[in-house]
PDB file of C-alpha atoms in Angstrom:
ATOM      1  CA  ALA A 126      50.372 -28.026  39.327  1.00 64.00           C
ATOM      2  CA  ASP A 127      47.932 -26.891  41.890  1.00 81.00           C
ATOM      3  CA  GLY A 128      45.006 -29.202  42.197  1.00 83.00           C
ATOM      4  CA  ALA A 129      42.127 -29.353  44.561  1.00 86.00           C
ATOM      5  CA  MET A 130      39.685 -32.027  45.427  1.00 89.00           C
ATOM      6  CA  VAL A 131      36.073 -30.908  45.094  1.00 89.00           C
ATOM      7  CA  GLU A 132      33.048 -32.963  45.864  1.00 93.00           C
ATOM      8  CA  VAL A 133      30.988 -34.085  42.871  1.00 94.00           C
ATOM      9  CA  SER A 134      27.804 -32.626  44.353  1.00 95.00           C
ATOM     10  CA  ASP A 135      29.451 -29.175  44.513  1.00 93.00           C
ATOM     11  CA  VAL A 136      30.528 -29.439  40.856  1.00 94.00           C
ATOM     12  CA  HIS A 137      27.007 -30.477  39.836  1.00 96.00           C
ATOM     13  CA  ALA A 138      25.513 -27.590  41.842  1.00 96.00           C
ATOM     14  CA  LEU A 139      27.859 -25.071  40.188  1.00 95.00           C
ATOM     15  CA  ASN A 140      27.154 -26.524  36.739  1.00 96.00           C
ATOM     16  CA  ALA A 141      23.405 -26.254  37.372  1.00 97.00           C
ATOM     17  CA  ALA A 142      23.804 -22.615  38.452  1.00 96.00           C
ATOM     18  CA  VAL A 143      25.876 -21.801  35.344  1.00 96.00           C
ATOM     19  CA  GLN A 144      23.344 -23.533  33.063  1.00 97.00           C
ATOM     20  CA  LYS A 145      20.476 -21.676  34.740  1.00 97.00           C
ATOM     21  CA  LEU A 146      22.206 -18.314  34.224  1.00 96.00           C
ATOM     22  CA  GLY A 147      23.058 -19.241  30.614  1.00 96.00           C
ATOM     23  CA  GLN A 148      19.444 -20.228  29.902  1.00 97.00           C
ATOM     24  CA  HIS A 149      18.248 -16.929  31.391  1.00 96.00           C
ATOM     25  CA  LYS A 150      20.702 -15.046  29.166  1.00 97.00           C
ATOM     26  CA  VAL A 151      19.495 -16.916  26.061  1.00 97.00           C
ATOM     27  CA  GLU A 152      15.867 -16.056  26.944  1.00 97.00           C
ATOM     28  CA  LEU A 153      16.806 -12.380  27.317  1.00 97.00           C
ATOM     29  CA  MET A 154      18.542 -12.441  23.923  1.00 97.00           C
ATOM     30  CA  GLY A 155      15.415 -13.984  22.358  1.00 97.00           C
ATOM     31  CA  ASP A 156      13.258 -11.260  23.897  1.00 97.00           C
ATOM     32  CA  LEU A 157      15.673  -8.621  22.617  1.00 97.00           C
ATOM     33  CA  ASN A 158      15.516 -10.051  19.090  1.00 97.00           C
ATOM     34  CA  ALA A 159      11.711 -10.103  19.190  1.00 97.00           C
ATOM     35  CA  PHE A 160      11.717  -6.472  20.356  1.00 97.00           C
ATOM     36  CA  ARG A 161      14.080  -5.481  17.538  1.00 97.00           C
ATOM     37  CA  ARG A 162      11.862  -7.238  14.987  1.00 97.00           C
ATOM     38  CA  LYS A 163       8.904  -5.211  16.259  1.00 97.00           C
ATOM     39  CA  ILE A 164      10.928  -2.004  15.953  1.00 98.00           C
ATOM     40  CA  HIS A 165      11.893  -2.842  12.360  1.00 98.00           C
ATOM     41  CA  ALA A 166       8.276  -3.719  11.524  1.00 97.00           C
ATOM     42  CA  ASN A 167       7.077  -0.408  12.994  1.00 98.00           C
ATOM     43  CA  ASN A 168       9.735   1.508  11.052  1.00 98.00           C
ATOM     44  CA  TRP A 169       8.651  -0.246   7.853  1.00 98.00           C
ATOM     45  CA  ASP A 170       4.994   0.600   8.564  1.00 97.00           C
ATOM     46  CA  ASN A 171       5.932   4.238   9.207  1.00 97.00           C
ATOM     47  CA  ASP A 172       7.883   4.428   5.950  1.00 97.00           C
ATOM     48  CA  MET A 173       4.983   2.854   4.049  1.00 97.00           C
ATOM     49  CA  LEU A 174       2.470   5.289   5.561  1.00 97.00           C
ATOM     50  CA  ASP A 175       4.777   8.228   4.779  1.00 97.00           C
ATOM     51  CA  PHE A 176       4.952   7.048   1.166  1.00 97.00           C
ATOM     52  CA  LYS A 177       1.152   6.716   0.980  1.00 97.00           C
ATOM     53  CA  ALA A 178       0.705  10.195   2.470  1.00 97.00           C
ATOM     54  CA  GLN A 179       3.127  11.614  -0.095  1.00 97.00           C
ATOM     55  CA  GLU A 180       1.256   9.816  -2.878  1.00 96.00           C
ATOM     56  CA  VAL A 181      -2.095  11.198  -1.688  1.00 96.00           C
ATOM     57  CA  SER A 182      -0.575  14.668  -1.472  1.00 95.00           C
ATOM     58  CA  GLU A 183       0.744  14.407  -5.039  1.00 95.00           C
ATOM     59  CA  LYS A 184      -2.620  13.149  -6.350  1.00 93.00           C
ATOM     60  CA  THR A 185      -4.420  15.958  -4.517  1.00 92.00           C
ATOM     61  CA  ARG A 186      -2.061  18.511  -6.018  1.00 91.00           C
ATOM     62  CA  TYR A 187      -2.605  17.008  -9.480  1.00 90.00           C
ATOM     63  CA  LEU A 188      -6.373  17.251  -9.088  1.00 85.00           C
ATOM     64  CA  GLN A 189      -6.129  20.804  -7.783  1.00 85.00           C
ATOM     65  CA  LEU A 190      -4.072  21.856 -10.792  1.00 85.00           C
ATOM     66  CA  LEU A 191      -6.257  20.011 -13.301  1.00 81.00           C
ATOM     67  CA  TRP A 192      -8.001  22.216 -15.845  1.00 82.00           C
ATOM     68  CA  VAL A 193     -11.693  21.417 -15.802  1.00 79.00           C
ATOM     69  CA  THR A 194     -13.266  21.817 -19.220  1.00 83.00           C
ATOM     70  CA  LYS A 195     -16.987  22.070 -19.898  1.00 81.00           C
ATOM     71  CA  GLU A 196     -16.955  18.509 -21.214  1.00 78.00           C
ATOM     72  CA  LEU A 197     -15.224  17.263 -18.069  1.00 78.00           C
ATOM     73  CA  GLN A 198     -17.710  19.189 -15.932  1.00 79.00           C
ATOM     74  CA  ASN A 199     -20.577  17.460 -17.734  1.00 74.00           C
ATOM     75  CA  ILE A 200     -18.966  14.067 -17.208  1.00 73.00           C
ATOM     76  CA  ILE A 201     -18.423  14.798 -13.505  1.00 75.00           C
ATOM     77  CA  LYS A 202     -22.046  15.933 -13.131  1.00 76.00           C
ATOM     78  CA  GLY A 203     -23.275  12.802 -14.909  1.00 73.00           C
ATOM     79  CA  GLY A 204     -24.454  14.634 -18.007  1.00 65.00           C
ATOM     80  CA  ASP A 205     -22.242  12.545 -20.262  1.00 63.00           C
ATOM     81  CA  ASP A 206     -25.109  10.137 -20.979  1.00 68.00           C
ATOM     82  CA  ASP A 207     -27.105  12.893 -22.717  1.00 69.00           C
ATOM     83  CA  ARG A 208     -24.161  13.719 -24.964  1.00 69.00           C
ATOM     84  CA  LYS A 209     -23.683  10.076 -25.893  1.00 77.00           C
ATOM     85  CA  ALA A 210     -27.386   9.690 -26.578  1.00 78.00           C
ATOM     86  CA  ALA A 211     -27.287  12.721 -28.898  1.00 80.00           C
ATOM     87  CA  GLU A 212     -24.233  11.304 -30.681  1.00 83.00           C
ATOM     88  CA  ASN A 213     -25.965   7.953 -31.129  1.00 85.00           C
ATOM     89  CA  LEU A 214     -29.061   9.643 -32.534  1.00 87.00           C
ATOM     90  CA  THR A 215     -26.915  11.590 -35.002  1.00 90.00           C
ATOM     91  CA  LYS A 216     -25.075   8.421 -36.052  1.00 91.00           C
ATOM     92  CA  GLU A 217     -28.368   6.571 -36.529  1.00 91.00           C
ATOM     93  CA  LYS A 218     -29.711   9.407 -38.703  1.00 92.00           C
ATOM     94  CA  GLN A 219     -26.516   9.349 -40.775  1.00 91.00           C
ATOM     95  CA  LEU A 220     -26.842   5.577 -41.183  1.00 90.00           C
ATOM     96  CA  GLU A 221     -30.472   5.848 -42.313  1.00 89.00           C
ATOM     97  CA  HIS A 222     -29.522   8.578 -44.757  1.00 88.00           C
ATOM     98  CA  SER A 223     -26.678   6.450 -46.130  1.00 89.00           C
ATOM     99  CA  LYS A 224     -29.044   3.507 -46.582  1.00 87.00           C
ATOM    100  CA  GLN A 225     -31.543   5.663 -48.428  1.00 85.00           C
ATOM    101  CA  LEU A 226     -28.831   6.958 -50.755  1.00 85.00           C
ATOM    102  CA  HIS A 227     -27.575   3.423 -51.342  1.00 82.00           C
ATOM    103  CA  ASP A 228     -31.051   2.145 -52.178  1.00 78.00           C
ATOM    104  CA  LEU A 229     -31.528   4.822 -54.844  1.00 66.00           C
TER     105      LEU A 229
END
């Protein structure tokens, strides 16, 4: 067997150099993992925003194709309150009439 005598200080110096390089490599791997996590997060955000844009597009298309009736136009314009008030008045008149017939 071939053997060589090496001073302890040289072995310690080489070990320190190897540990320093190994620590640097571990730090680089940590940075790489952090960078990959950011890439995955950005991809997820992009996919989510694409989905939201598609959803908005579908809702817009639905509203564009919606048939607007006169009743719906009145509701959109805020005129629904007048219709409800007229219905309530009619119901109240019917109730009064029913009471009068019942009292007879």
